[in-house]
Coordinates of C-alpha atoms in Angstrom, one line a residue:
X106 CA -22.9 27.9 -46.1
X107 CA -24.6 30.9 -46.3
X108 CA -22.6 33.6 -44.8
X109 CA -23.5 35.7 -41.8
X110 CA -23.9 39.0 -41.4
X111 CA -22.2 39.2 -37.8
X112 CA -18.4 39.3 -37.4
X113 CA -16.5 38.1 -35.0
X114 CA -13.0 38.1 -33.0
X115 CA -11.9 35.2 -31.5
X116 CA -8.9 35.1 -29.1
X117 CA -7.2 32.4 -27.9
X118 CA -6.4 29.5 -31.2
X119 CA -5.5 26.8 -28.5
X120 CA -6.2 23.0 -28.5
X121 CA -10.0 23.9 -28.4
X122 CA -10.0 27.4 -29.5
X123 CA -8.4 26.8 -32.8
X124 CA -11.2 24.0 -33.5
X125 CA -14.0 26.4 -32.3
X126 CA -13.0 29.5 -34.2
X127 CA -12.6 27.4 -37.3
X128 CA -15.9 25.9 -36.9
X129 CA -17.0 29.5 -36.9
X130 CA -15.4 29.9 -40.3
X131 CA -16.6 27.1 -42.0
X132 CA -20.2 28.1 -40.7
X133 CA -19.9 31.1 -42.8
X134 CA -19.0 33.6 -40.0
X135 CA -16.1 36.4 -40.6
X136 CA -13.7 35.5 -38.2
X137 CA -10.6 37.6 -37.2
X138 CA -8.5 35.3 -35.1
X139 CA -5.7 36.3 -32.3
X140 CA -3.1 34.4 -30.6
X141 CA 0.1 35.2 -29.0
X142 CA 1.5 31.9 -30.7
X143 CA 2.0 33.1 -34.1
X144 CA 2.0 29.7 -35.7
X145 CA -1.3 29.1 -34.6
X146 CA -2.6 32.4 -36.3
X147 CA -0.5 31.7 -39.6
X148 CA -2.4 28.1 -39.4
X149 CA -5.8 29.8 -38.9
X150 CA -5.2 32.1 -41.9
X151 CA -3.7 29.4 -44.3
X152 CA -6.6 26.5 -43.2
X153 CA -9.7 29.1 -42.5
X154 CA -11.1 30.1 -46.3
X155 CA -11.8 33.9 -45.2
X156 CA -10.7 33.6 -42.0
X157 CA -8.1 36.8 -41.0
X158 CA -5.4 37.2 -38.3
X159 CA -4.5 40.4 -36.2
X160 CA -1.8 41.4 -34.4
X161 CA -3.3 42.9 -31.2
X162 CA -6.3 42.4 -29.4
X163 CA -7.5 45.9 -29.8
X164 CA -6.9 45.3 -33.5
X165 CA -9.3 42.3 -33.6
X166 CA -12.1 43.7 -31.5
X167 CA -11.9 46.5 -34.4
X168 CA -15.6 46.6 -35.9
X169 CA -16.9 43.3 -34.6
X170 CA -20.0 42.6 -33.2
X171 CA -18.8 39.7 -31.2
X172 CA -15.4 39.4 -29.1
X173 CA -15.0 35.5 -27.7
X174 CA -12.5 35.2 -25.1
X175 CA -11.1 31.6 -25.0
X176 CA -7.7 31.8 -23.2
X177 CA -6.3 29.9 -20.8
X178 CA -7.4 31.6 -17.6
X179 CA -8.2 34.9 -15.9
X180 CA -4.1 36.0 -15.3
X181 CA -4.1 35.9 -19.8
X182 CA -7.8 37.2 -19.6
X183 CA -7.1 40.5 -18.0
X184 CA -4.5 42.1 -20.3
X185 CA -6.4 40.8 -23.1
X186 CA -9.1 43.0 -22.3
X187 CA -7.7 45.9 -20.4
X188 CA -4.1 46.3 -21.5
X189 CA -4.0 50.4 -21.6
X190 CA -2.7 50.1 -25.3
X191 CA -3.7 46.9 -27.1
X192 CA -7.0 45.6 -24.9
X193 CA -9.8 44.3 -26.6
X194 CA -11.9 47.0 -24.8
X195 CA -10.0 49.7 -26.7
X196 CA -11.0 48.6 -29.6
X197 CA -14.9 47.4 -29.4
X198 CA -17.1 49.2 -30.5
X199 CA -20.4 50.3 -29.0
X200 CA -23.0 47.9 -27.5
X201 CA -20.4 44.8 -28.9
X202 CA -20.6 41.5 -27.1
X203 CA -17.6 39.9 -25.0
X204 CA -18.4 35.8 -24.9
X205 CA -16.1 34.8 -21.8
X206 CA -15.9 30.9 -23.2
X207 CA -12.5 30.6 -21.1
X208 CA -13.3 28.6 -17.4
X209 CA -12.5 31.3 -14.6
X210 CA -14.0 31.6 -11.3
X211 CA -17.7 33.1 -11.3
X212 CA -16.2 36.5 -9.2
X213 CA -13.6 37.2 -11.9
X214 CA -16.7 37.4 -14.2
X215 CA -18.2 39.8 -11.9
X216 CA -14.8 41.3 -11.4
X217 CA -14.8 41.9 -15.3
X218 CA -18.3 43.7 -14.9
X219 CA -17.3 46.0 -12.3
X220 CA -13.9 46.9 -14.6
X221 CA -15.9 47.4 -17.5
X222 CA -18.0 50.2 -15.7
X223 CA -14.7 51.6 -14.5
X224 CA -13.6 51.6 -18.0
X225 CA -16.3 54.0 -19.2
X226 CA -17.5 50.8 -21.2
X227 CA -21.1 49.9 -19.5
X228 CA -22.5 49.6 -22.9
X229 CA -20.7 46.6 -23.5
X230 CA -22.7 43.1 -23.3
X231 CA -21.3 40.4 -21.0
X232 CA -21.7 37.0 -21.6
X233 CA -20.7 34.3 -19.2
X234 CA -20.3 30.9 -21.4
X235 CA -17.5 28.1 -20.7
X236 CA -17.6 25.3 -22.6
X237 CA -16.5 21.4 -22.4
X238 CA -16.0 18.5 -24.9
X239 CA -12.9 18.7 -25.7
X240 CA -10.8 19.1 -29.2
X241 CA -12.6 16.9 -31.1
X242 CA -16.0 18.4 -30.4
X243 CA -14.9 21.8 -30.4
X244 CA -13.9 21.2 -33.9
X245 CA -17.5 19.6 -35.0
X246 CA -19.3 22.6 -33.1
X247 CA -20.7 19.7 -30.6
X248 CA -19.6 21.0 -27.2
X249 CA -21.5 22.1 -24.3
X250 CA -21.5 25.5 -23.7
X251 CA -23.1 26.8 -20.2
X252 CA -23.9 30.6 -20.8
X253 CA -25.3 33.0 -18.0
X254 CA -26.2 36.9 -18.4
X255 CA -28.9 39.0 -18.9
X256 CA -31.9 37.3 -21.6
X257 CA -31.1 40.1 -24.2
X258 CA -27.5 39.5 -24.6
X259 CA -27.8 35.7 -24.7
X260 CA -30.7 36.0 -27.2
X261 CA -28.6 38.1 -29.5
X262 CA -25.4 35.9 -29.1
X263 CA -27.4 32.8 -29.6
X264 CA -26.4 32.1 -33.6
X265 CA -22.8 31.9 -32.5
X266 CA -23.3 30.1 -29.1
X267 CA -25.7 27.7 -30.9
X268 CA -23.3 27.3 -33.6
X269 CA -20.5 26.0 -31.8
X270 CA -22.4 23.8 -29.4
X271 CA -24.3 20.4 -29.3
X272 CA -25.7 21.1 -25.7
X273 CA -26.4 24.9 -25.7
X274 CA -27.5 25.5 -21.6
X275 CA -28.4 28.8 -20.1
X276 CA -27.8 29.0 -16.3
X277 CA -30.2 30.9 -14.3
X278 CA -29.1 33.5 -12.0
X279 CA -27.1 36.0 -14.1
X280 CA -23.5 36.5 -14.8
X281 CA -21.5 33.7 -13.0
X282 CA -24.1 30.9 -13.1
X283 CA -22.0 29.6 -16.2
X284 CA -18.7 29.5 -14.6
X285 CA -20.4 28.0 -11.4
X286 CA -21.9 25.1 -13.6
X287 CA -18.6 24.4 -15.2
X288 CA -17.1 24.7 -12.0
X289 CA -19.3 21.4 -10.7
X290 CA -18.8 19.6 -13.8
X291 CA -15.0 19.7 -13.8
X292 CA -15.1 17.9 -10.5
X293 CA -16.7 15.3 -11.9
X294 CA -14.1 15.4 -14.8
X295 CA -11.1 15.9 -12.6
X296 CA -12.0 12.8 -10.4
X297 CA -12.8 11.1 -13.4
X298 CA -9.4 11.2 -15.2
X299 CA -7.3 10.6 -12.0
X300 CA -9.5 7.5 -11.2
X301 CA -9.0 6.2 -14.4
X302 CA -5.1 6.8 -14.2
X303 CA -5.0 5.1 -10.9
X304 CA -6.9 2.0 -11.6
X305 CA -5.2 1.2 -14.4
X306 CA -1.5 1.9 -12.9
X307 CA -2.9 -0.2 -10.0
X308 CA -3.8 -3.1 -12.3
X309 CA -0.5 -2.9 -14.2
X310 CA 1.7 -2.5 -10.8
X311 CA -0.3 -5.6 -9.8
X312 CA 0.7 -7.5 -13.0
X313 CA -2.9 -7.7 -14.5
X314 CA -3.7 -7.9 -18.1
X315 CA -4.3 -4.1 -18.7
X316 CA -6.4 -4.8 -21.8
X317 CA -8.5 -7.4 -20.0
X318 CA -9.3 -5.2 -16.9
X319 CA -10.1 -1.8 -19.0
X320 CA -12.4 -3.8 -21.0
X321 CA -14.2 -5.2 -18.2
X322 CA -14.5 -2.4 -16.4
X323 CA -15.6 -0.2 -19.6
X324 CA -18.5 -2.6 -19.0
X325 CA -19.2 -2.3 -15.3
X326 CA -20.9 0.5 -13.5
X327 CA -17.5 1.6 -12.4
X328 CA -17.2 3.2 -16.1
X329 CA -17.5 6.5 -16.8
X330 CA -16.8 9.0 -20.2
X331 CA -13.3 10.0 -19.2
X332 CA -12.3 6.4 -18.5
X333 CA -13.6 5.1 -22.1
X334 CA -11.7 8.0 -23.8
X335 CA -8.6 8.5 -22.0
X336 CA -7.2 4.7 -21.4
X337 CA -7.1 3.6 -24.6
X338 CA -4.1 6.3 -24.7
X339 CA -2.6 5.2 -21.8
X340 CA -2.7 1.6 -23.7
X341 CA -1.3 2.8 -27.0
X342 CA 0.5 6.0 -26.5
X343 CA 1.1 6.3 -30.1
X344 CA -2.4 7.3 -30.5
X345 CA -2.8 11.0 -31.3
X346 CA -2.9 13.2 -28.1
X347 CA -6.7 13.4 -27.3
X348 CA -6.7 16.7 -25.1
X349 CA -3.8 18.5 -23.3
X350 CA -2.6 18.1 -19.5
X351 CA -2.8 21.4 -19.4
X352 CA -6.5 21.9 -20.4
X353 CA -7.8 20.3 -17.1
X354 CA -4.8 21.4 -14.9
X355 CA -6.5 24.8 -15.5
X356 CA -9.7 23.9 -13.4
X357 CA -8.2 20.8 -11.7
X358 CA -4.9 21.5 -9.7
X359 CA -3.0 18.2 -10.7
X360 CA 0.1 20.1 -9.3
X361 CA 2.3 16.8 -9.7
X362 CA 2.0 16.5 -13.0
X363 CA 2.3 20.1 -14.3
X364 CA 5.7 20.2 -11.9
X365 CA 6.7 17.1 -14.1
X366 CA 6.6 19.2 -17.0
X367 CA 3.7 17.0 -18.6
X368 CA 1.6 19.9 -19.7
X369 CA 1.8 19.9 -23.6
X370 CA 0.8 16.3 -23.1
X371 CA -2.3 14.0 -23.4
X372 CA -3.8 14.2 -20.0
X373 CA -3.6 10.5 -19.8
X374 CA -0.1 11.0 -18.7
X375 CA -1.5 11.4 -15.1
X376 CA -0.9 7.6 -15.1
X377 CA 2.4 8.0 -14.5
X378 CA 2.3 9.4 -11.0
X379 CA 0.9 5.6 -10.4
X380 CA 3.5 3.7 -12.0
X381 CA 7.1 3.1 -11.5
X382 CA 9.5 6.2 -12.6
X383 CA 11.4 4.2 -14.6
X384 CA 8.2 2.3 -16.2
X385 CA 5.8 5.0 -17.4
X386 CA 4.7 2.9 -20.2
X387 CA 3.6 0.0 -18.0
X388 CA 0.2 0.0 -18.6
X389 CA 0.8 -0.6 -22.3
X390 CA 3.5 -3.2 -21.9
X391 CA 1.1 -5.1 -19.4
X392 CA -1.5 -5.3 -22.4
X393 CA -2.2 -8.5 -23.6
X394 CA -0.4 -9.8 -21.0
X395 CA -0.4 -11.1 -17.1
X396 CA 2.6 -11.8 -14.5
X397 CA 0.7 -14.1 -12.7
X398 CA -0.1 -17.5 -14.4
X399 CA -3.4 -17.0 -12.0
X400 CA -5.2 -14.6 -14.0
X401 CA -7.3 -14.1 -10.4
X402 CA -4.2 -14.2 -8.4
X403 CA -2.9 -10.6 -8.0
X404 CA -0.5 -8.3 -5.9
X405 CA -1.9 -8.0 -2.4
X406 CA -5.0 -9.6 -3.1
X407 CA -6.3 -7.0 -5.5
X408 CA -8.5 -8.5 -8.5
X409 CA -10.1 -6.4 -11.2
X410 CA -13.3 -6.7 -9.2
X411 CA -11.4 -5.0 -6.4
X412 CA -10.6 -2.3 -8.6
X413 CA -13.8 -2.0 -10.1
X414 CA -15.6 -1.7 -6.1
X415 CA -12.6 1.0 -5.6
X416 CA -13.8 3.3 -8.4
X417 CA -17.9 2.4 -7.7
X418 CA -17.3 4.0 -4.3
X419 CA -14.9 7.2 -5.6
X420 CA -17.8 7.8 -7.9
X421 CA -20.3 7.7 -4.8
X422 CA -17.9 10.3 -3.0
X423 CA -17.7 12.1 -5.9
X424 CA -21.6 12.5 -6.6
X425 CA -21.9 13.4 -2.7
X426 CA -19.8 16.2 -2.6
X427 CA -20.0 17.5 -5.8
X428 CA -23.8 18.0 -5.7
X429 CA -23.8 19.1 -2.0
X430 CA -21.2 21.5 -3.3
X431 CA -24.0 22.3 -6.1
X432 CA -26.6 23.0 -3.4
X433 CA -24.3 25.8 -1.7
X434 CA -23.8 27.4 -5.1
X435 CA -27.6 27.3 -5.4
X436 CA -27.4 25.7 -9.2
X437 CA -30.0 24.0 -9.9
X438 CA -29.8 20.2 -9.5
X439 CA -31.7 19.2 -12.1
X440 CA -30.1 20.9 -14.7
X441 CA -27.2 20.0 -13.2
X442 CA -27.7 16.6 -13.8
X443 CA -28.8 17.3 -17.6
X444 CA -25.6 18.6 -17.9
X445 CA -22.9 16.4 -16.5
X446 CA -24.7 13.4 -17.7
X447 CA -24.3 14.9 -21.4
X448 CA -20.6 16.2 -21.0
X449 CA -17.5 14.7 -20.4
X450 CA -17.8 14.2 -16.4
X451 CA -20.4 11.9 -17.0
X452 CA -20.5 8.4 -15.4
X453 CA -22.8 4.8 -15.3
X454 CA -22.5 5.4 -11.6
X455 CA -24.2 9.3 -11.6
X456 CA -26.4 8.5 -14.8
X457 CA -27.5 5.6 -11.9
X458 CA -27.7 6.9 -9.3
X459 CA -28.3 10.4 -9.1
X460 CA -32.0 10.2 -8.6
X461 CA -31.5 7.6 -5.6
X462 CA -28.7 9.6 -4.1
X463 CA -30.7 12.8 -4.0
X464 CA -33.8 11.4 -2.4
X465 CA -31.4 10.5 0.5
X466 CA -29.7 13.9 0.7
X467 CA -26.7 12.9 -1.5
X468 CA -26.2 9.9 1.3
X469 CA -25.8 6.1 0.2
X470 CA -29.0 4.7 1.9
X471 CA -30.7 4.4 -1.5
X472 CA -28.0 2.3 -3.1
X473 CA -28.7 -1.3 -2.8
X474 CA -25.2 -2.6 -3.5
X475 CA -23.4 0.4 -1.3
X476 CA -23.1 -2.1 2.0
X477 CA -21.7 -4.9 0.0
X478 CA -19.3 -2.7 -1.9
X479 CA -18.3 -1.7 1.5
X480 CA -18.0 -5.2 2.9
X481 CA -15.5 -6.4 0.4
X482 CA -13.3 -3.3 0.5
X483 CA -13.0 -3.9 4.1
X484 CA -12.4 -7.6 3.5
X485 CA -9.4 -6.8 0.8
X486 CA -7.9 -4.1 3.2
X487 CA -8.1 -6.8 6.2
X488 CA -6.3 -9.4 4.1
X489 CA -4.0 -6.7 2.9
X490 CA -3.0 -5.6 6.3
X491 CA -3.6 -8.6 8.0
X492 CA -0.5 -10.1 9.4
X493 CA 1.2 -13.3 8.4
X494 CA 0.5 -16.6 9.8
X495 CA 3.2 -17.1 12.8
X496 CA 6.4 -18.0 11.7
X497 CA 10.2 -18.0 13.2
X498 CA 11.6 -16.1 10.2
X499 CA 10.9 -12.2 9.3
X500 CA 11.7 -10.7 6.1
X501 CA 12.0 -7.3 6.2
X502 CA 11.6 -5.3 2.9
X503 CA 13.7 -2.0 3.0
X504 CA 13.0 -0.5 -0.7
X505 CA 11.6 2.7 -1.0
X506 CA 10.2 3.9 -4.3
X507 CA 12.0 1.0 -5.5
X508 CA 9.2 -1.4 -4.1
X509 CA 7.7 -2.7 -7.3
X510 CA 7.5 -5.2 -9.3
X511 CA 6.9 -7.9 -6.9
X512 CA 8.4 -8.6 -3.2
X513 CA 8.9 -11.9 -1.3
X514 CA 5.9 -13.6 -0.1
X515 CA 4.7 -12.7 3.3
X516 CA 7.3 -10.2 3.5
X517 CA 6.7 -6.9 5.8
X518 CA 8.0 -3.6 3.6
X519 CA 9.3 -1.1 5.9
X520 CA 10.9 1.8 3.6
X521 CA 14.5 2.8 4.7
X522 CA 13.1 6.5 4.9
X523 CA 11.0 5.5 8.0
X524 CA 13.6 3.1 9.8
X525 CA 14.4 5.5 12.4
X526 CA 11.2 5.9 14.2
X527 CA 10.4 1.8 13.1
X528 CA 13.1 0.2 14.3
X529 CA 12.8 -0.4 17.7
X530 CA 9.1 -1.0 17.3
X531 CA 10.2 -3.4 15.0
X532 CA 12.5 -5.0 17.6
X533 CA 9.8 -5.2 20.1
X534 CA 7.7 -6.9 17.9
X535 CA 10.4 -9.7 16.4
X536 CA 11.9 -10.7 19.5
X537 CA 10.6 -13.9 19.4
X538 CA 11.8 -14.9 15.7
X539 CA 14.6 -17.0 15.2
X540 CA 16.0 -15.1 12.2
X541 CA 15.8 -11.7 10.7
X542 CA 16.3 -11.0 7.1
X543 CA 16.9 -7.7 5.6
X544 CA 16.9 -6.8 1.9
X545 CA 16.8 -3.6 -0.7
X546 CA 16.6 -4.0 -4.3
X547 CA 20.5 -5.1 -4.2
X548 CA 21.4 -5.1 -0.6
X549 CA 24.5 -2.7 -0.9
X550 CA 23.5 -0.4 1.1
X551 CA 20.1 0.3 2.5
X552 CA 19.6 -3.7 3.4
X553 CA 22.8 -3.9 5.4
X554 CA 22.0 -0.2 6.6
X555 CA 18.9 -1.5 8.2
X556 CA 20.4 -4.7 9.7
X557 CA 23.3 -2.6 11.8
X558 CA 20.5 -0.3 12.6
X559 CA 18.5 -3.3 13.8
X560 CA 21.3 -4.8 15.9
X561 CA 22.0 -1.4 17.6
X562 CA 18.8 -0.9 18.7
X563 CA 18.3 -4.6 20.2
X564 CA 21.8 -4.5 21.8
X565 CA 21.0 -0.9 23.3
X566 CA 17.3 -2.0 24.6
X567 CA 18.8 -5.3 26.1
X568 CA 21.0 -3.1 27.9
X569 CA 18.2 -1.1 29.5
X570 CA 16.2 -4.8 30.1
X571 CA 13.5 -3.3 27.7
X572 CA 13.5 -6.8 25.9
X573 CA 13.3 -8.9 29.3
X574 CA 16.1 -12.2 29.0
X575 CA 19.2 -11.4 27.5
X576 CA 19.4 -12.4 23.9
X577 CA 23.0 -13.1 21.9
X578 CA 23.0 -11.6 18.4
X579 CA 25.0 -12.7 15.2
X580 CA 25.0 -10.8 11.9
X581 CA 25.6 -12.9 9.0
X582 CA 25.6 -11.8 5.1
X583 CA 25.5 -15.7 3.2
X584 CA 27.1 -15.1 -0.2
X585 CA 25.1 -18.6 -1.4
X586 CA 23.3 -18.2 -4.5
X587 CA 19.8 -16.5 -3.9
X588 CA 20.2 -17.4 -0.5
X589 CA 19.3 -16.8 3.3
X590 CA 22.4 -18.6 5.1
X591 CA 20.1 -21.1 6.4
X592 CA 21.8 -24.7 6.4
X593 CA 20.5 -28.4 7.0
X594 CA 20.5 -27.6 10.8
X595 CA 18.4 -24.9 10.3
X596 CA 15.5 -27.4 8.7
X597 CA 15.8 -25.0 5.5
X598 CA 16.2 -28.0 2.7
X599 CA 16.0 -25.5 -0.1
X600 CA 18.6 -22.5 0.0
X601 CA 16.7 -19.3 -0.4
X602 CA 13.4 -20.3 0.8
X603 CA 12.8 -18.1 3.6
X604 CA 9.4 -19.5 4.6
X605 CA 10.2 -22.7 5.8
X606 CA 10.4 -26.5 4.7
X607 CA 8.9 -28.3 1.2
X608 CA 6.6 -31.0 2.0
X609 CA 6.3 -34.4 -0.3
X610 CA 4.3 -32.3 -2.6
X611 CA 6.7 -29.2 -3.3
X612 CA 4.1 -26.9 -1.1
X613 CA 6.0 -24.6 1.1
X614 CA 5.3 -25.1 5.1
X615 CA 5.7 -22.4 7.6
X616 CA 8.3 -23.2 10.6
X617 CA 6.3 -22.1 13.7
X618 CA 6.9 -24.3 16.2
X619 CA 9.3 -24.2 19.0
X620 CA 11.2 -27.4 18.0
X621 CA 12.4 -25.7 15.0
X622 CA 13.9 -22.8 17.1
X623 CA 17.6 -22.5 17.7
X624 CA 18.7 -25.0 20.5
X625 CA 20.8 -21.8 22.0
X626 CA 17.6 -19.3 21.5
X627 CA 19.8 -16.8 19.6
X628 CA 18.4 -14.5 17.1
X629 CA 20.3 -14.3 14.0
X630 CA 20.3 -11.2 11.6
X631 CA 20.8 -11.9 7.8
X632 CA 21.2 -9.4 4.7
X633 CA 19.8 -11.3 1.7
X634 CA 22.5 -11.6 -0.5
X635 CA 21.7 -9.6 -4.0
X636 CA 18.4 -8.4 -2.6
X637 CA 15.5 -8.8 -4.7
X638 CA 17.0 -8.3 -7.9
X639 CA 18.9 -11.3 -7.1
X640 CA 15.6 -13.0 -5.9
X641 CA 13.6 -12.2 -8.5
X642 CA 15.9 -13.7 -11.3
X643 CA 15.9 -17.0 -9.0
X644 CA 12.0 -17.0 -7.5
X645 CA 10.3 -14.2 -9.5
X646 CA 8.0 -16.9 -11.5
X647 CA 7.4 -19.1 -8.3
X648 CA 4.3 -17.9 -6.7
X649 CA 4.8 -20.0 -3.7
X650 CA 7.9 -17.7 -2.7
X651 CA 6.9 -14.5 -4.6
X652 CA 3.9 -12.2 -4.7
X653 CA 2.9 -9.8 -7.2
X654 CA 6.0 -9.8 -9.8
X655 CA 5.7 -8.0 -12.7
X656 CA 8.7 -9.5 -15.2
X657 CA 8.7 -6.5 -17.8
X658 CA 9.8 -4.2 -14.9
X659 CA 12.8 -6.5 -14.5
X660 CA 13.5 -7.3 -17.9
X661 CA 16.3 -4.6 -18.3
X662 CA 18.3 -5.2 -14.9

């Protein structure tokens, strides 16, 4: 590559910055690097033919035409540029250019411009030029760059910006326009990463074959660039890191991920937020397997098609919100379409629905399938929340964050942390039940505690006449294998079958007629011996008794 006469200083040799700087060196530019992380500087000099390193920003800026800032944020950028002793502005020669590739607020670009004037350096040419594309595209010079500033300044920097980009956009509106465009793009990118994580987390916890779900969703309208690039890393955690959590987190506040110290890890790590704490790689372990003998029989009536519909609905909502924001910021919408559709924030729904939604002022009126999708999602929600068929037995699951990996069919989940205010309602709701069974994971503390709390509240309400017709209460904790204290005189032929008798075909029938009630009208309260841990050992794979069972979660118990 023929050398360029222009000299460049490059500050910020992180995951993307290193690739950008190295590509400039390979393309013939004379580049001096600076980074507070000494190993990055040493690597840059070692691997870059002709690359050099500086000890301070001021030293790096000396005698260069262009100073590129690619640090993480404005907090790092301010001292880099304006430190009284070693700031780059102290070393830049007259009429040099500052190219801000860091993702910062457009207001911060205005702040830099004002500060340059205050520092007596109005001669310096400021270009707002955030980038998108990830580490791989940074290294091969195929980034998307959103450049804004005066036409003369952009013309002067064209060779460098073009070298680092495949798509170089000139954003109208003066300084700050590039940062506005990047902000809108990152809304799509951030939502799509979170969506991919939640979708695959749901698939895994529901017991789906996650590899199969990925392939089906990838071929559907729910797919996005982020989904196709990030999910393979969820399915195979041994793949090389694609993009660090800190890169997207600087633009979109994934506070939970950062608070868990996941910053240096691949941003697909966000899926852990939607998985059991002790099973952070469940998406990978569920690949190629299904915990259900029927591929369409999933936890909470969820199928892969349901996940697809949810994702499509989120895509539509993202388009509505982001493009309305685009109007508010006065960013050209046609230009924004071109930017997003050729960058990491794109999705199939964005590309297919943009023009139709624009004609409806970003509403869904132009989307023929929108009504059908909404109807399907409402149906799923109704199935999820509809009460079970009337029965004389109520099973109350009081697990908290450990309510994963399956549950007893037709049980009601009431986390123990909510019992204090749910108990009175529960007593009123269950007053006609013949039997109430409480359980947690092991039924050693939360299950028995919930049963006692239920009894105390029931007795209190009876004394106050709030239940009508006194009911004698008996507490039992059966220690029979997997059972709920059911004997033959209760009409239960199978120990542990909490939903009813078996018919001749082995199908479970519910007990829902008066003949099956205790003769004395008593309501009995039980605690499931061994909790769900023991239950799943005996009945986890029996779909007549257990729903949403995920064997991998329980194999280490």
